[in-house]
Amino acid sequence: MLVIPGGGYSFVSEREGEPIALYYLAQGFVCATLYYSILKPYPTQLIEAMLALKYLKEHSKEYYIRKDKIASIGFSAGGHLAGLLSTIKEDESSLIEGNTYRPDLTIMAYPVISSEEGITHEDTIKSINMEKKREKVSIDKRIDDKTPPMFIWHTKNDDLVPYENSILLRNTLSKNGIESELILFENGRHGLSTSDYNTILLDEINDVTKEVSKWKDLSLEFLRENGFTAK
């Protein structure tokens, strides 16, 4: 599992890194967390994500990884980066010599998908200097028949990244015949990560966060249904 934290490309959220890796580690996954460069123009972070995935693929025997079962999980802007990595285009593939890799499955947590004004998270797009080339980094415009299966979750009252991003992603995947599952929670703020005491304050734990925390087990079911099991 390649874990890609969020942070609007202006910082890397520690809450969406190691705690996520530890959850999936406990489920039998080998986990790696990507701490990518911040406030650098596209395609800097994409190159780093490509290098990380390439490393895991090519060192699979060393780390006891099933080479054909490497998933990625991205949060917010990290979801955007996971989306770029899952929809590599020909001109981007050549950025890394000999690169032909995409994740075999991707989990998207409250992701930035569209780059269109009014639905995107503007700071994310500005941080990678793509205001004038928005369509190139709009994940919904990049989906093709090589896009891996995706598990997506979002909260409807997310006040930073509108949940319409996830609906757009799910609809586009369906139109292209890509397997996907979308879980929408009625309540919950942006950036809940694991939605438990590992990533939020104890006095924030309530019925809302407990409900949202179900995404972890639901994602695990989706992974298992797609053959991601420890051997």
XYZ file of C-alpha atoms in Angstrom:
231
model
C 0.000 0.000 0.000
C 1.490 3.313 -1.116
C 0.130 5.982 1.230
C -0.081 9.528 -0.167
C -1.037 12.159 2.441
C -2.819 15.407 1.666
C -1.975 19.017 2.453
C -2.926 21.012 -0.624
C 0.582 20.465 -2.034
C 1.712 23.141 0.438
C 2.516 20.708 3.269
C 2.362 16.939 3.834
C -0.169 15.948 6.485
C 1.396 13.598 9.017
C -2.110 12.619 10.175
C -2.725 11.068 6.761
C 0.603 9.265 6.566
C 1.877 6.931 9.278
C -1.520 6.310 10.984
C -2.895 5.095 7.650
C 0.140 2.923 7.009
C -0.166 1.391 10.479
C -3.831 0.498 9.902
C -3.138 -1.367 6.672
C 0.052 -2.863 8.087
C -2.090 -4.485 10.776
C -4.222 -5.982 7.986
C -1.246 -7.704 6.385
C -0.097 -5.058 3.903
C 3.455 -3.914 3.312
C 3.115 -0.122 3.554
C 5.152 2.826 2.309
C 4.350 6.495 2.890
C 5.289 9.069 0.259
C 6.573 12.390 1.587
C 6.631 14.370 -1.650
C 7.946 17.840 -2.412
C 5.693 20.799 -1.611
C 5.063 24.079 -3.403
C 6.723 22.730 -6.541
C 5.166 22.893 -10.025
C 3.651 19.904 -11.821
C 4.969 17.296 -12.586
C 7.382 17.290 -9.604
C 5.116 15.366 -7.206
C 3.939 13.020 -9.941
C 7.530 12.085 -10.782
C 8.170 11.341 -7.108
C 5.035 9.188 -6.889
C 6.050 7.359 -10.065
C 9.513 6.703 -8.632
C 7.992 5.397 -5.400
C 5.677 2.996 -7.220
C 8.465 1.891 -9.559
C 10.678 1.167 -6.551
C 7.999 -0.952 -4.881
C 7.317 -2.883 -8.080
C 10.978 -3.547 -8.779
C 11.834 -4.468 -5.164
C 8.750 -6.583 -4.603
C 10.699 -9.778 -3.927
C 12.935 -8.040 -1.397
C 9.959 -6.712 0.594
C 7.674 -9.744 0.131
C 5.230 -7.725 -1.946
C 2.840 -9.249 -4.459
C 4.038 -7.380 -7.516
C 0.614 -7.341 -9.182
C -1.208 -6.226 -6.035
C 0.188 -2.820 -5.110
C -2.510 -0.331 -4.133
C -2.329 3.398 -3.474
C -4.376 5.513 -1.097
C -4.563 9.299 -1.305
C -6.157 11.950 0.875
C -7.407 15.319 -0.409
C -4.519 16.678 -2.544
C -2.881 13.302 -1.981
C -5.988 11.850 -3.610
C -5.338 14.139 -6.550
C -1.767 12.837 -6.757
C -2.976 9.240 -6.462
C -5.396 10.059 -9.276
C -2.598 11.381 -11.476
C -0.555 8.263 -10.744
C -3.534 6.035 -11.608
C -4.106 7.782 -14.944
C -0.544 8.200 -16.250
C -0.506 9.536 -19.796
C 2.024 8.647 -22.481
C 3.905 11.933 -22.222
C 4.080 11.521 -18.428
C 5.187 7.890 -18.530
C 8.335 8.962 -20.362
C 9.308 11.185 -17.425
C 10.718 8.039 -15.796
C 12.865 5.828 -18.007
C 11.292 2.443 -18.497
C 8.177 3.319 -16.484
C 4.974 1.465 -17.323
C 3.448 1.310 -13.856
C 0.130 2.303 -12.341
C -1.305 1.220 -8.991
C -3.352 -1.971 -9.220
C -6.118 -0.401 -7.103
C -6.601 3.081 -5.672
C -8.411 4.344 -2.581
C -9.510 7.984 -2.723
C -10.315 9.799 0.529
C -12.097 13.154 0.110
C -10.031 13.692 -3.061
C -9.505 16.744 -5.232
C -10.654 15.469 -8.630
C -11.859 18.303 -10.841
C -9.687 21.305 -11.563
C -12.659 23.412 -12.638
C -13.401 26.586 -10.727
C -16.273 26.215 -8.297
C -15.728 22.524 -7.588
C -11.965 22.201 -7.175
C -9.824 23.188 -4.196
C -8.125 26.238 -5.674
C -5.068 26.181 -3.394
C -4.255 22.669 -4.600
C -4.243 23.715 -8.250
C -2.314 26.912 -7.542
C 0.330 25.102 -5.485
C 1.367 23.042 -8.522
C 1.156 26.057 -10.845
C -1.536 24.630 -13.113
C -4.087 27.460 -13.185
C -3.555 27.871 -16.943
C -3.495 24.140 -17.774
C -6.322 22.951 -15.578
C -7.670 20.252 -17.884
C -4.322 18.410 -17.899
C -4.575 17.751 -14.152
C -8.337 17.229 -13.923
C -8.572 13.558 -12.961
C -12.017 13.059 -14.497
C -10.591 14.101 -17.889
C -7.817 11.494 -17.619
C -9.798 8.300 -16.928
C -9.245 5.545 -19.504
C -9.606 1.766 -19.776
C -6.295 1.266 -17.934
C -7.472 3.104 -14.820
C -7.445 0.717 -11.833
C -10.489 -0.056 -9.646
C -11.205 2.689 -7.127
C -12.761 2.900 -3.671
C -13.880 6.459 -2.912
C -15.238 8.073 0.239
C -16.256 11.593 1.152
C -18.434 13.507 3.623
C -21.295 15.593 2.278
C -20.554 18.645 4.425
C -16.850 18.794 3.578
C -16.221 22.545 3.542
C -12.867 22.455 1.709
C -13.226 19.872 -1.057
C -16.852 19.557 -2.229
C -18.123 15.981 -2.302
C -19.198 16.599 -5.902
C -15.572 15.779 -6.754
C -16.117 12.190 -5.663
C -19.474 11.921 -7.427
C -17.847 13.171 -10.630
C -15.085 10.599 -10.266
C -17.494 7.727 -9.658
C -19.672 8.699 -12.630
C -16.677 8.999 -14.949
C -15.316 5.629 -13.831
C -18.717 4.016 -14.434
C -18.923 5.490 -17.936
C -15.556 3.953 -18.714
C -16.430 0.543 -17.290
C -14.011 0.803 -14.359
C -15.016 -0.950 -11.144
C -15.565 1.474 -8.285
C -17.386 1.993 -5.017
C -18.417 5.351 -3.538
C -19.260 5.804 0.140
C -20.802 9.160 1.107
C -21.226 10.033 4.773
C -23.889 12.588 5.664
C -21.719 14.426 8.185
C -18.059 14.959 8.996
C -15.540 17.707 8.395
C -12.694 17.618 5.896
C -9.527 15.769 6.802
C -10.800 13.206 9.278
C -8.178 10.658 8.210
C -8.752 7.487 10.272
C -11.545 9.315 12.147
C -10.462 7.847 15.483
C -8.225 8.713 18.418
C -5.111 8.077 16.310
C -5.697 11.214 14.235
C -8.265 13.416 16.006
C -8.617 14.765 19.531
C -10.446 12.625 22.047
C -13.052 15.331 22.631
C -13.851 15.223 18.899
C -14.834 11.558 19.005
C -18.607 11.351 18.627
C -21.308 9.516 16.695
C -20.318 11.350 13.489
C -16.649 10.389 13.621
C -17.509 6.842 14.654
C -19.736 6.525 11.596
C -17.059 7.963 9.273
C -14.420 5.632 10.709
C -16.248 2.747 9.026
C -14.554 3.701 5.753
C -11.449 1.757 6.767
C -13.179 -1.613 7.058
C -15.256 -0.904 3.951
C -12.098 -0.182 1.972
C -10.625 -3.427 3.262
C -13.648 -5.335 1.940
C -13.161 -3.713 -1.472
C -9.483 -4.639 -1.443
C -10.238 -8.251 -0.553
C -12.921 -8.489 -3.223
C -10.237 -7.491 -5.714
C -7.765 -10.112 -4.558
C -5.720 -8.065 -2.095
C -5.188 -10.636 0.620
C -2.112 -11.532 2.670
C -0.399 -14.776 1.692
